[in-house]
Coordinates of C-alpha atoms in Angstrom, one line a residue:
Chain A
M251 CA 0.7 13.8 -14.5
L252 CA 4.2 13.8 -16.0
A253 CA 5.4 16.2 -13.3
Q254 CA 3.9 13.9 -10.8
I255 CA 5.8 10.9 -12.1
G256 CA 8.9 13.0 -12.1
K257 CA 8.4 13.8 -8.5
R258 CA 8.0 10.1 -7.7
F259 CA 11.2 9.4 -9.4
L260 CA 13.0 11.8 -7.0
T261 CA 11.6 9.9 -4.0
V262 CA 13.4 6.8 -5.4
I263 CA 16.8 8.4 -5.0
P264 CA 17.2 8.1 -1.2
S265 CA 16.1 4.4 -1.4
L266 CA 18.7 3.7 -4.1
I267 CA 21.4 5.5 -2.2
G268 CA 20.6 3.4 0.9
V269 CA 20.6 0.2 -1.2
I270 CA 24.0 1.0 -2.7
I271 CA 25.5 1.9 0.7
V272 CA 24.2 -1.4 2.2
T273 CA 25.5 -3.5 -0.7
F274 CA 28.8 -1.7 -0.5
L275 CA 29.0 -2.5 3.2
L276 CA 28.1 -6.1 2.6
T277 CA 31.1 -6.4 0.3
R278 CA 33.4 -4.9 3.0
V279 CA 32.3 -6.8 6.1
L280 CA 33.3 -10.2 4.7
P281 CA 35.0 -12.0 7.6
G282 CA 38.8 -12.3 7.3
D283 CA 40.4 -11.0 4.2
T284 CA 38.0 -9.7 1.5
A285 CA 40.6 -10.0 -1.2
S286 CA 41.1 -13.7 -0.5
Y287 CA 37.4 -14.3 -0.5
F288 CA 37.0 -12.7 -3.9
A289 CA 40.0 -14.6 -5.2
G290 CA 38.4 -17.9 -4.2
P291 CA 39.6 -20.7 -2.0
A292 CA 42.3 -22.0 -4.4
A293 CA 44.0 -18.7 -5.1
T294 CA 47.8 -18.1 -4.6
P295 CA 49.0 -15.3 -2.3
Q296 CA 50.2 -13.5 -5.5
A297 CA 46.7 -13.7 -7.0
I298 CA 45.2 -12.4 -3.7
A299 CA 47.6 -9.4 -3.7
E300 CA 46.7 -8.7 -7.3
I301 CA 43.0 -8.8 -6.5
R302 CA 43.6 -6.5 -3.5
T303 CA 45.1 -3.8 -5.7
K304 CA 42.6 -4.4 -8.5
L305 CA 39.6 -4.0 -6.0
G306 CA 41.3 -1.0 -4.5
L307 CA 41.1 -2.6 -1.0
D308 CA 44.3 -0.8 0.1
K309 CA 42.6 2.6 -0.3
P310 CA 40.6 4.4 2.4
L311 CA 36.9 3.5 2.7
P312 CA 35.4 6.7 1.2
V313 CA 37.6 6.3 -1.9
Q314 CA 36.7 2.7 -2.1
F315 CA 33.0 3.7 -2.0
A316 CA 33.5 6.2 -4.8
D317 CA 35.3 3.5 -6.9
Y318 CA 32.4 1.1 -6.2
V319 CA 29.8 3.7 -7.4
A320 CA 31.9 4.5 -10.4
A321 CA 32.1 0.8 -11.3
L322 CA 28.3 0.5 -10.8
V323 CA 27.6 3.3 -13.1
K324 CA 29.6 1.5 -15.8
G325 CA 27.6 -1.6 -15.0
D326 CA 30.6 -3.4 -13.6
L327 CA 29.7 -5.9 -10.8
G328 CA 32.9 -7.9 -10.9
Q329 CA 33.7 -11.3 -12.3
S330 CA 32.1 -14.6 -11.5
L331 CA 34.6 -17.3 -10.6
T332 CA 32.3 -20.2 -11.5
T333 CA 31.2 -19.0 -14.9
G334 CA 34.3 -16.9 -15.6
Q335 CA 32.2 -14.1 -17.0
A336 CA 31.2 -10.6 -15.9
V337 CA 28.5 -10.7 -13.3
T338 CA 26.5 -8.1 -15.2
K339 CA 26.5 -10.3 -18.3
D340 CA 25.4 -13.4 -16.4
I341 CA 22.6 -11.6 -14.6
A342 CA 21.4 -10.0 -17.8
A343 CA 21.3 -13.4 -19.5
R344 CA 19.4 -15.0 -16.6
L345 CA 17.1 -12.2 -15.6
P346 CA 14.3 -12.9 -18.2
A347 CA 13.9 -16.5 -16.8
S348 CA 13.3 -15.1 -13.3
A349 CA 11.1 -12.3 -14.6
E350 CA 8.9 -14.7 -16.6
L351 CA 8.5 -17.1 -13.7
T352 CA 7.7 -14.3 -11.2
L353 CA 5.2 -12.5 -13.5
A354 CA 3.5 -15.8 -14.4
G355 CA 3.2 -16.6 -10.7
L356 CA 1.8 -13.2 -9.9
F357 CA -0.6 -13.2 -12.8
L358 CA -1.9 -16.6 -11.7
A359 CA -2.2 -15.5 -8.1
M360 CA -4.1 -12.3 -9.0
S361 CA -6.5 -14.1 -11.4
I362 CA -7.5 -16.4 -8.5
A363 CA -7.1 -14.1 -5.6
L364 CA -9.1 -11.1 -6.9
P365 CA -12.3 -12.9 -7.8
L366 CA -12.0 -15.1 -4.7
G367 CA -11.6 -12.1 -2.4
V368 CA -14.5 -10.2 -4.0
M369 CA -16.8 -13.2 -3.8
A370 CA -15.9 -13.8 -0.2
A371 CA -16.7 -10.1 0.6
V372 CA -20.0 -10.1 -1.3
R373 CA -21.1 -13.4 0.2
Q374 CA -19.8 -13.0 3.6
G375 CA -20.1 -16.1 5.8
S376 CA -20.7 -18.4 2.8
W377 CA -18.6 -21.4 2.0
I378 CA -16.5 -19.3 -0.3
D379 CA -15.7 -16.9 2.6
H380 CA -14.6 -19.9 4.7
L381 CA -12.4 -21.1 1.8
C382 CA -10.9 -17.7 1.6
R383 CA -10.1 -17.8 5.3
I384 CA -8.5 -21.2 5.0
I385 CA -6.4 -20.1 2.1
A386 CA -5.3 -17.0 3.9
T387 CA -4.1 -18.9 7.0
A388 CA -2.7 -22.0 5.2
G389 CA -0.9 -19.9 2.4
V390 CA 1.3 -18.0 4.8
S391 CA 2.3 -21.2 6.7
L392 CA 3.4 -23.3 3.7
P393 CA 7.2 -23.2 3.1
V394 CA 7.4 -22.4 -0.6
F395 CA 10.1 -25.1 -1.3
F396 CA 7.9 -27.7 0.4
T397 CA 4.8 -26.9 -1.7
G398 CA 7.0 -27.0 -4.8
L399 CA 8.3 -30.5 -3.9
L400 CA 4.8 -31.8 -3.1
L401 CA 3.6 -30.5 -6.5
V402 CA 6.5 -32.2 -8.3
Y403 CA 5.8 -35.5 -6.5
V404 CA 2.0 -35.5 -7.3
F405 CA 2.0 -34.0 -10.8
Y406 CA 5.3 -35.4 -12.1
F407 CA 6.0 -38.7 -10.3
I408 CA 2.5 -40.0 -9.6
L409 CA 0.3 -38.5 -12.3
G410 CA 3.0 -37.8 -14.9
W411 CA 1.1 -34.8 -16.2
T412 CA 4.1 -32.4 -16.1
P413 CA 7.7 -32.8 -17.4
A414 CA 10.6 -33.3 -15.0
P415 CA 11.4 -30.2 -12.9
L416 CA 14.6 -29.5 -14.8
G417 CA 14.7 -25.9 -16.1
R418 CA 12.8 -23.8 -18.6
L419 CA 12.8 -26.1 -21.7
D420 CA 13.2 -29.7 -22.3
V421 CA 16.6 -30.6 -23.9
F422 CA 14.8 -31.8 -27.1
Y423 CA 13.7 -28.4 -28.0
S424 CA 15.9 -25.5 -29.1
E425 CA 15.4 -22.1 -27.6
P426 CA 13.5 -19.7 -29.9
A427 CA 15.4 -16.6 -31.2
R428 CA 15.8 -14.2 -28.3
V429 CA 13.6 -11.1 -28.5
T430 CA 12.1 -10.5 -25.1
G431 CA 13.9 -13.3 -23.3
F432 CA 10.5 -14.7 -22.3
L433 CA 10.2 -18.1 -23.8
L434 CA 6.5 -18.0 -24.1
I435 CA 6.5 -14.8 -26.0
D436 CA 9.6 -15.5 -28.1
S437 CA 8.3 -18.9 -29.2
L438 CA 5.1 -17.3 -30.4
I439 CA 7.0 -14.6 -32.2
A440 CA 9.0 -17.3 -34.0
G441 CA 5.8 -19.2 -34.6
E442 CA 7.1 -22.4 -32.9
F443 CA 4.0 -23.6 -31.2
E444 CA 5.5 -26.9 -30.2
T445 CA 8.2 -25.0 -28.3
F446 CA 5.6 -22.8 -26.7
R447 CA 3.7 -25.8 -25.4
A448 CA 6.9 -27.3 -24.0
A449 CA 7.9 -24.1 -22.3
F450 CA 4.4 -23.7 -20.9
A451 CA 4.5 -27.2 -19.5
Q452 CA 7.8 -26.5 -17.7
L453 CA 6.5 -23.2 -16.4
I454 CA 3.2 -24.3 -15.0
L455 CA 4.4 -26.1 -11.7
P456 CA 6.9 -23.4 -10.5
A457 CA 4.4 -20.7 -11.4
V458 CA 1.6 -22.5 -9.4
T459 CA 4.0 -22.8 -6.5
L460 CA 4.7 -19.1 -6.4
A461 CA 1.0 -18.4 -6.9
I462 CA 0.0 -20.5 -3.9
F463 CA 2.5 -18.6 -1.9
S464 CA 1.3 -15.1 -2.8
L465 CA -2.4 -16.0 -2.9
A466 CA -2.9 -15.5 0.8
P467 CA -2.0 -11.8 1.2
I468 CA -3.8 -10.7 -2.0
T469 CA -7.0 -12.6 -1.1
R470 CA -7.0 -11.4 2.4
M471 CA -6.5 -7.8 1.4
T472 CA -9.1 -7.9 -1.4
R473 CA -11.7 -9.3 0.9
A474 CA -11.0 -6.8 3.7
S475 CA -11.0 -3.8 1.4
M476 CA -14.0 -4.9 -0.6
L477 CA -15.9 -5.3 2.7
A478 CA -15.0 -1.8 3.7
V479 CA -16.0 -0.3 0.4
L480 CA -19.3 -2.3 0.2
G481 CA -20.2 -0.7 3.6
A482 CA -19.5 2.8 2.3
D483 CA -22.2 5.5 1.8
F484 CA -21.6 5.8 -1.9
V485 CA -22.4 2.1 -2.5
R486 CA -25.6 2.5 -0.5
T487 CA -26.5 5.5 -2.6
A488 CA -25.8 3.6 -5.8
R489 CA -27.9 0.8 -4.5
A490 CA -30.7 3.1 -3.5
S491 CA -30.6 4.7 -7.0
G492 CA -31.5 1.3 -8.4
L493 CA -28.3 0.2 -10.1
D494 CA -28.0 -3.5 -10.5
S495 CA -25.5 -5.2 -8.2
S496 CA -23.1 -6.2 -11.0
T497 CA -22.6 -2.5 -11.9
I498 CA -22.2 -1.6 -8.2
I499 CA -19.7 -4.4 -7.5
G500 CA -17.8 -4.3 -10.7
T501 CA -17.6 -0.6 -11.4
Y502 CA -18.2 1.3 -8.1
A503 CA -16.9 -1.0 -5.4
F504 CA -14.1 -2.9 -7.2
R505 CA -12.2 0.1 -8.5
N506 CA -12.1 1.7 -5.0
A507 CA -11.3 -1.6 -3.3
M508 CA -8.3 -2.0 -5.6
L509 CA -6.4 0.8 -3.9
P510 CA -5.3 -0.9 -0.7
V511 CA -4.7 -4.1 -2.8
V512 CA -2.3 -2.2 -5.1
T513 CA -0.5 -0.9 -2.0
T514 CA 0.0 -4.5 -0.6
L515 CA 1.5 -5.5 -3.9
G516 CA 4.7 -3.9 -2.7
M517 CA 4.8 -6.4 0.2
V518 CA 3.8 -9.2 -2.1
F519 CA 6.7 -8.5 -4.4
S520 CA 9.1 -8.5 -1.5
F521 CA 7.9 -12.0 -0.6
L522 CA 7.7 -13.1 -4.2
L523 CA 11.3 -12.1 -5.1
G524 CA 12.5 -14.0 -2.1
A525 CA 10.4 -17.0 -2.7
N526 CA 11.6 -17.0 -6.3
V527 CA 15.1 -18.0 -5.2
L528 CA 13.7 -21.1 -3.4
V529 CA 11.4 -22.1 -6.3
E530 CA 14.2 -21.7 -8.8
K531 CA 16.3 -24.1 -6.6
V532 CA 13.5 -26.7 -6.5
F533 CA 12.8 -26.6 -10.2
A534 CA 16.4 -26.1 -11.4
W535 CA 15.1 -22.9 -13.1
P536 CA 18.0 -21.1 -14.8
G537 CA 17.2 -17.6 -13.3
I538 CA 19.2 -15.2 -11.2
G539 CA 18.1 -16.9 -7.9
S540 CA 19.6 -20.2 -8.8
Y541 CA 22.7 -18.3 -10.1
A542 CA 23.1 -16.8 -6.6
V543 CA 22.5 -20.1 -4.9
E544 CA 25.2 -21.8 -7.1
A545 CA 27.6 -18.9 -6.3
L546 CA 26.8 -19.3 -2.6
I547 CA 27.7 -23.0 -2.6
A548 CA 31.0 -22.2 -4.4
S549 CA 31.8 -19.2 -2.1
D550 CA 31.8 -17.0 -5.1
Y551 CA 30.9 -13.6 -3.7
A552 CA 30.8 -11.2 -6.6
P553 CA 27.7 -12.8 -8.1
I554 CA 25.9 -12.9 -4.8
Q555 CA 26.5 -9.2 -4.3
G556 CA 25.5 -8.5 -7.8
F557 CA 22.3 -10.5 -7.3
V558 CA 21.4 -8.7 -4.0
L559 CA 21.9 -5.3 -5.7
T560 CA 19.9 -6.3 -8.8
M561 CA 17.0 -7.6 -6.7
A562 CA 17.0 -4.5 -4.5
I563 CA 17.1 -2.1 -7.5
L564 CA 14.3 -4.1 -9.2
Y565 CA 12.3 -4.0 -6.0
V566 CA 12.7 -0.2 -5.6
L567 CA 11.6 0.3 -9.2
L568 CA 8.6 -2.1 -8.8
N569 CA 7.6 0.0 -5.8
L570 CA 7.9 3.1 -7.9
M571 CA 5.7 1.5 -10.6
I572 CA 3.1 0.6 -7.9
D573 CA 3.1 4.2 -6.8
I574 CA 2.5 5.5 -10.3
L575 CA -0.2 2.9 -10.8
Y576 CA -1.8 4.1 -7.6
G577 CA -2.0 7.6 -9.1
V578 CA -3.6 6.2 -12.3
I579 CA -6.3 4.3 -10.4
D580 CA -7.0 7.0 -7.9
P581 CA -7.3 10.6 -9.3
R582 CA -7.3 12.0 -5.8
V583 CA -3.7 11.1 -5.3
R584 CA -2.9 12.9 -8.6
L585 CA -4.6 16.1 -7.5
E586 CA -3.1 16.2 -4.0
G587 CA 0.4 15.4 -5.1
Chain B
M35 CA -16.7 -17.2 14.6
A36 CA -19.2 -16.0 12.0
D37 CA -21.6 -14.6 14.6
V38 CA -19.1 -12.3 16.2
G39 CA -19.9 -9.4 14.0
K40 CA -23.7 -9.5 14.7
L41 CA -25.0 -7.0 17.1
E42 CA -27.3 -8.9 19.4
P43 CA -28.5 -7.6 22.7
A44 CA -26.3 -9.2 25.3
P45 CA -28.2 -11.0 28.1
L46 CA -27.8 -9.1 31.4
R47 CA -25.4 -11.0 33.7
F48 CA -24.6 -9.8 37.1
D49 CA -22.7 -12.8 38.3
A50 CA -19.6 -12.2 36.1
P51 CA -17.7 -9.0 37.0
P52 CA -16.2 -7.3 33.9
S53 CA -12.6 -7.6 35.1
T54 CA -12.0 -11.3 35.2
S55 CA -8.6 -12.8 35.8
F56 CA -6.1 -13.3 33.0
F57 CA -6.5 -17.0 33.1
A58 CA -10.3 -16.8 32.9
H59 CA -9.9 -14.5 29.9
A60 CA -7.4 -16.9 28.3
R61 CA -9.9 -19.8 28.9
H62 CA -12.6 -17.7 27.2
V63 CA -10.4 -17.0 24.2
V64 CA -9.5 -20.6 23.8
S65 CA -13.1 -21.8 24.2
E66 CA -14.3 -19.3 21.7
N67 CA -11.8 -20.4 19.1
P68 CA -10.9 -24.1 19.6
I69 CA -8.2 -23.8 16.9
T70 CA -6.2 -21.7 19.3
G71 CA -6.4 -24.5 21.9
L72 CA -5.2 -26.9 19.2
A73 CA -2.3 -24.6 18.4
S74 CA -1.4 -24.4 22.1
G75 CA -1.3 -28.2 22.3
L76 CA 0.9 -28.3 19.2
F77 CA 3.1 -25.6 20.8
L78 CA 3.6 -27.7 23.9
L79 CA 4.5 -30.7 21.8
I80 CA 7.1 -28.5 20.0
V81 CA 8.6 -27.3 23.3
V82 CA 8.8 -30.8 24.6
A83 CA 10.5 -32.0 21.5
A84 CA 12.9 -29.0 21.6
L85 CA 13.8 -29.6 25.2
L86 CA 13.8 -33.4 25.5
G87 CA 14.1 -34.4 21.8
P88 CA 17.5 -36.1 21.8
S89 CA 16.6 -38.3 24.8
L90 CA 13.2 -39.3 23.4
V91 CA 14.1 -40.6 20.0
P92 CA 14.5 -44.3 19.2
F93 CA 17.7 -43.9 17.0
D94 CA 20.8 -41.8 16.9
P95 CA 20.0 -39.1 14.4
L96 CA 23.5 -39.3 12.9
M97 CA 23.9 -43.1 12.9
S98 CA 23.9 -44.3 9.3
D99 CA 23.0 -47.9 8.3
T100 CA 23.5 -48.3 4.6
A101 CA 21.8 -51.7 4.6
A102 CA 18.6 -50.0 5.6
A103 CA 18.9 -47.0 3.3
L104 CA 15.9 -45.4 1.5
K105 CA 13.3 -47.5 3.2
P106 CA 9.7 -46.2 3.2
P107 CA 8.0 -45.7 6.6
T108 CA 7.7 -49.0 8.6
W109 CA 6.9 -49.8 12.2
K110 CA 10.6 -49.7 13.1
H111 CA 11.3 -46.5 11.2
W112 CA 8.1 -44.4 11.4
F113 CA 9.1 -41.8 8.9
G114 CA 11.4 -44.2 6.9
T115 CA 15.1 -43.8 6.4
D116 CA 17.2 -41.5 4.2
Q117 CA 19.9 -42.2 1.6
L118 CA 22.4 -43.1 4.4
G119 CA 19.9 -45.2 6.3
R120 CA 19.4 -42.7 9.1
D121 CA 16.1 -42.7 10.9
I122 CA 14.1 -39.7 9.7
F123 CA 11.7 -39.7 12.7
S124 CA 14.6 -39.3 15.0
R125 CA 16.2 -36.6 12.9
V126 CA 12.9 -34.6 12.6
I127 CA 12.4 -34.7 16.4
V128 CA 16.0 -33.8 17.2
A129 CA 15.9 -31.0 14.6
T130 CA 13.1 -29.2 16.5
R131 CA 15.6 -27.8 19.1
L132 CA 17.8 -26.1 16.5
D133 CA 14.9 -24.7 14.4
F134 CA 13.1 -23.5 17.5
A135 CA 16.3 -22.0 19.0
I136 CA 17.1 -20.1 15.8
A137 CA 13.6 -18.6 15.7
V138 CA 13.4 -17.8 19.4
L139 CA 16.9 -16.2 19.5
S140 CA 16.4 -14.1 16.4
V141 CA 13.0 -12.9 17.7
V142 CA 14.5 -12.1 21.1
L143 CA 17.3 -10.2 19.4
V144 CA 15.0 -8.0 17.3
F145 CA 12.6 -7.6 20.2
V146 CA 15.3 -6.0 22.3
F147 CA 17.1 -3.9 19.6
G148 CA 14.2 -3.2 17.3
G149 CA 11.8 -2.5 20.2
L150 CA 14.3 -0.2 22.0
A151 CA 15.1 1.7 18.8
G152 CA 11.4 2.1 18.0
V153 CA 10.5 3.3 21.5
M154 CA 13.4 5.8 21.5
A155 CA 12.3 7.0 18.0
G156 CA 8.7 7.5 19.1
F157 CA 9.5 9.0 22.5
F158 CA 12.4 11.4 21.7
G159 CA 11.5 12.2 18.1
G160 CA 14.1 14.5 16.4
W161 CA 17.2 13.1 14.9
I162 CA 16.9 9.7 16.6
D163 CA 13.5 9.3 15.0
K164 CA 15.0 10.3 11.6
L165 CA 18.0 8.0 11.9
V166 CA 16.0 4.9 13.0
G167 CA 13.4 5.6 10.3
R168 CA 16.0 5.9 7.7
I169 CA 17.6 2.6 8.7
A170 CA 14.3 0.8 8.7
D171 CA 13.4 2.3 5.3
T172 CA 16.7 1.1 3.9
I173 CA 16.1 -2.4 5.1
M174 CA 12.6 -2.3 3.6
A175 CA 14.0 -1.3 0.3
F176 CA 15.3 -4.8 -0.1
P177 CA 13.3 -7.9 -0.8
L178 CA 13.7 -9.3 2.7
F179 CA 14.8 -12.9 2.0
V180 CA 17.3 -11.7 -0.5
L181 CA 18.8 -9.3 2.0
A182 CA 19.0 -12.1 4.5
M183 CA 20.9 -14.2 1.9
G184 CA 23.3 -11.3 1.3
I185 CA 23.9 -10.8 5.0
V186 CA 24.7 -14.4 5.7
A187 CA 26.9 -14.6 2.7
A188 CA 28.8 -11.5 3.9
L189 CA 29.0 -12.2 7.6
G190 CA 29.9 -15.8 7.1
N191 CA 28.1 -19.1 6.7
S192 CA 27.0 -20.0 10.2
V193 CA 24.0 -20.5 12.3
T194 CA 24.7 -17.4 14.4
N195 CA 24.6 -15.3 11.3
I196 CA 21.3 -16.8 10.3
V197 CA 19.9 -15.7 13.6
I198 CA 21.4 -12.2 13.0
A199 CA 20.1 -11.9 9.5
T200 CA 16.6 -13.1 10.5
A201 CA 16.6 -10.5 13.3
I202 CA 17.7 -7.7 10.9
I203 CA 15.0 -8.3 8.3
N204 CA 12.4 -8.2 11.1
F205 CA 13.8 -4.9 12.4
P206 CA 11.5 -2.5 10.5
L207 CA 8.4 -4.3 11.7
Y208 CA 9.3 -4.0 15.4
V209 CA 10.5 -0.4 15.0
R210 CA 7.2 0.6 13.4
V211 CA 5.0 -1.0 16.1
A212 CA 7.2 0.2 19.0
R213 CA 7.5 3.7 17.6
A214 CA 3.8 4.1 17.0
E215 CA 2.9 2.8 20.5
A216 CA 5.5 5.0 22.2
N217 CA 4.5 8.0 20.2
V218 CA 0.8 8.0 21.3
R219 CA 1.8 7.5 24.9
R220 CA 4.4 10.2 25.0
E221 CA 2.1 12.9 26.2
A222 CA -0.4 10.6 28.0
G223 CA -1.6 11.7 31.4
F224 CA 0.3 9.1 33.4
V225 CA 3.5 10.0 31.6
Q226 CA 3.0 13.7 32.3
A227 CA 2.3 13.0 35.9
A228 CA 5.5 11.0 36.2
R229 CA 7.4 13.7 34.4
L230 CA 6.0 16.4 36.9
S231 CA 7.2 14.2 39.8
G232 CA 10.7 14.9 38.5
N233 CA 11.6 11.7 36.6
S234 CA 14.2 12.0 33.9
D235 CA 13.4 11.1 30.2
W236 CA 15.1 7.8 30.3
R237 CA 13.4 6.9 33.5
L238 CA 10.0 7.8 32.0
L239 CA 10.9 5.6 29.0
L240 CA 11.9 2.6 31.0
T241 CA 9.3 2.7 33.8
Q242 CA 6.3 4.3 32.1
I243 CA 6.4 3.7 28.3
V244 CA 8.2 0.3 28.0
P245 CA 6.0 -1.6 30.4
N246 CA 2.9 -0.2 28.8
I247 CA 3.8 -1.3 25.3
M248 CA 4.9 -4.8 26.3
P249 CA 1.6 -6.5 25.6
I250 CA 1.5 -5.1 22.0
M251 CA 5.1 -6.2 21.5
A252 CA 4.3 -9.6 22.8
V253 CA 1.7 -9.9 20.0
Q254 CA 4.3 -8.9 17.5
V255 CA 6.7 -11.5 18.8
S256 CA 4.2 -14.3 18.5
L257 CA 3.1 -13.1 15.0
T258 CA 6.7 -13.0 13.7
M259 CA 7.9 -16.4 15.2
G260 CA 6.3 -18.3 12.3
Y261 CA 8.0 -16.0 9.7
A262 CA 11.3 -16.3 11.5
I263 CA 11.3 -20.1 11.5
L264 CA 10.2 -20.1 7.8
N265 CA 13.0 -17.7 6.9
A266 CA 15.7 -19.7 8.7
A267 CA 14.5 -22.9 7.1
G268 CA 14.6 -21.2 3.7
L269 CA 18.1 -20.1 4.2
S270 CA 19.3 -23.5 5.2
F271 CA 17.4 -25.0 2.3
I272 CA 19.6 -23.1 -0.1
G273 CA 22.7 -24.3 1.8
L274 CA 23.3 -21.5 4.2
G275 CA 24.1 -21.8 7.9
V276 CA 23.4 -25.3 9.0
R277 CA 25.8 -27.9 7.5
P278 CA 25.1 -31.6 7.0
P279 CA 24.9 -34.0 8.7
T280 CA 23.3 -31.7 11.4
P281 CA 19.5 -32.5 11.5
E282 CA 17.6 -29.4 10.6
W283 CA 14.2 -29.2 8.8
G284 CA 15.3 -26.9 5.9
I285 CA 18.4 -28.9 5.1
M286 CA 16.6 -32.2 5.4
V287 CA 14.0 -31.1 2.8
A288 CA 16.9 -30.0 0.6
E289 CA 18.5 -33.4 0.9
G290 CA 15.2 -35.2 0.2
A291 CA 14.5 -32.9 -2.8
A292 CA 16.8 -35.0 -5.1
F293 CA 14.8 -38.1 -4.3
I294 CA 11.3 -36.7 -5.0
V295 CA 11.6 -37.2 -8.7
S296 CA 12.4 -40.9 -8.2
G297 CA 9.5 -41.3 -5.8
E298 CA 11.2 -41.5 -2.4
W299 CA 8.8 -38.8 -1.0
W300 CA 9.3 -39.5 2.7
I301 CA 12.8 -38.0 3.0
A302 CA 11.6 -34.5 2.2
F303 CA 8.0 -34.9 3.2
F304 CA 8.3 -35.4 7.0
P305 CA 10.7 -32.6 7.8
G306 CA 8.7 -30.3 5.5
L307 CA 5.5 -31.4 7.3
A308 CA 7.1 -30.6 10.7
L309 CA 8.2 -27.2 9.5
M310 CA 4.7 -26.5 8.1
L311 CA 3.0 -27.6 11.3
A312 CA 5.4 -25.4 13.4
V313 CA 4.8 -22.3 11.3
F314 CA 1.0 -23.0 11.2
C315 CA 1.1 -23.4 15.0
F316 CA 3.0 -20.2 15.6
N317 CA 0.7 -18.2 13.2
L318 CA -2.5 -19.5 14.9
L319 CA -1.0 -18.9 18.3
G320 CA -0.1 -15.4 17.2
D321 CA -3.7 -14.7 16.4
G322 CA -4.7 -16.2 19.7
V323 CA -2.3 -14.0 21.7
R324 CA -3.5 -11.0 19.8
D325 CA -7.1 -11.8 20.7
L326 CA -6.0 -12.2 24.3
V327 CA -4.0 -9.0 24.6
D328 CA -5.5 -6.7 22.1
P329 CA -9.2 -7.6 21.5
Q330 CA -9.8 -4.6 19.3
R331 CA -7.7 -5.9 16.5
R332 CA -9.5 -9.2 16.3
N333 CA -10.5 -10.1 12.7

């Protein structure tokens, strides 16, 4: 198993190299003078020249690439003009907010989509199957920022059930001592239940928005693969052997049906990480997505490139985790390896 | 729809020959799934708005009238007015052209380049296949919307670059479909026959392979149109590409977002609704086109 995981790690390397080359190229194709872009709109010619030598833009391209990789290894992604801090530091500070939101959205989506997809497959043609089909079609058509705004209007403005869509925590509460960076977990560790409740109230709408968005592909895939498995010979055999249907569905069919679902999770994560940016903008969520959006507006390029690279590396690692998870669920993959 | 899967003995009919015309088939597809008909109607509406929009609307989409700012929908202003008193109905209709154009252009771009790259990879194999595959894999290694953000930020903040970025992130999808379809036809009988008659590889590619995979590629186009429009609107929502005061759905929702918390819902709602309907229409139409062209993949 360990050798297997080691081998999977090796497959990550070409993707990482590709990602680093592309982000490097993205830093060099800036229209006009790269140095003046990095210096910002208000820089003096002197500052621009300084930045040019500092960035090594007067050297040949392969040397620049080597420098870029060397800086990356040291965790240096440049300086943000807007915050005045190292991009790596900014991103590290904001990443937990994005991670908490994304994971909460995914968790919510899975806990609705999996039972719904299974029920739709088991009771094919029933109302739940139709509901499943409507969700699958509507979910992919809804612009995620639009859903978010509708939810804010209904649950904040009309009903007043949720707090204003302004970040992770109401200003009246102080952040709990940072352990994981996840407010829900940190507040529990610190034993501040009131803070936990406040953070949860802030999280619920953005998480639901993300969940609605990612519900469609997971539901559709669960239904389709569950249908395929329920029609398989081994399920018929299990049924003929007199096992009750909850054992068949829960133990035999579900575990096998999960395999294609786990594979689609890769695609779901691609959408989710992108949608995250939009949701963060709608809810003023202080994650790395809104960090990148703020930098975009200020034409501050180092943070954007740092953001793209971070997201890509995260995505590559998530795909690796999904691959490993696949091996854990399906012993056949382990044996073939 | 639910009865499609059941195996019932089909009544014998001798009056209808198996090879009906394309239009008869299209009519059959629409009548079997009325939603496709509805989507076609919506599509016509979008096309009309895109072509004639600016001459149909009651108000100038850029004309501000601060006296009538932030008014909810009335008989005069069907969708209300925004913070500058501009008529939202006019702006939503006029915006159709820009949103539609971005989606169509980016899809055409990726259809030509992605399709060609995929066909060449599938037909020639070898290093071309490896190279194209590597490029597609590298693009897929990014979360796609994030890559689009990075591309627009790097190339420059303009509508053209939104089109290019949207085309690039769709590239792997087109490559995959075109490659698979070209690959299975590479050694097909009709290709072999054409090769034996002395046609060059490129001639085979363009006269035998490409025309044969066109229907499948058409399905791909209609399935990605919705995603393209959604992606472009998302980019302009975060402030990329389109600049105010240009009417565009994504940026109009972004402008209205600030007013949602104070209850002026109509500013963001109507452009968002237009966007949603357009995407919904393209997705349904995509399924319809697939049923029409490629009945085996029906679900």
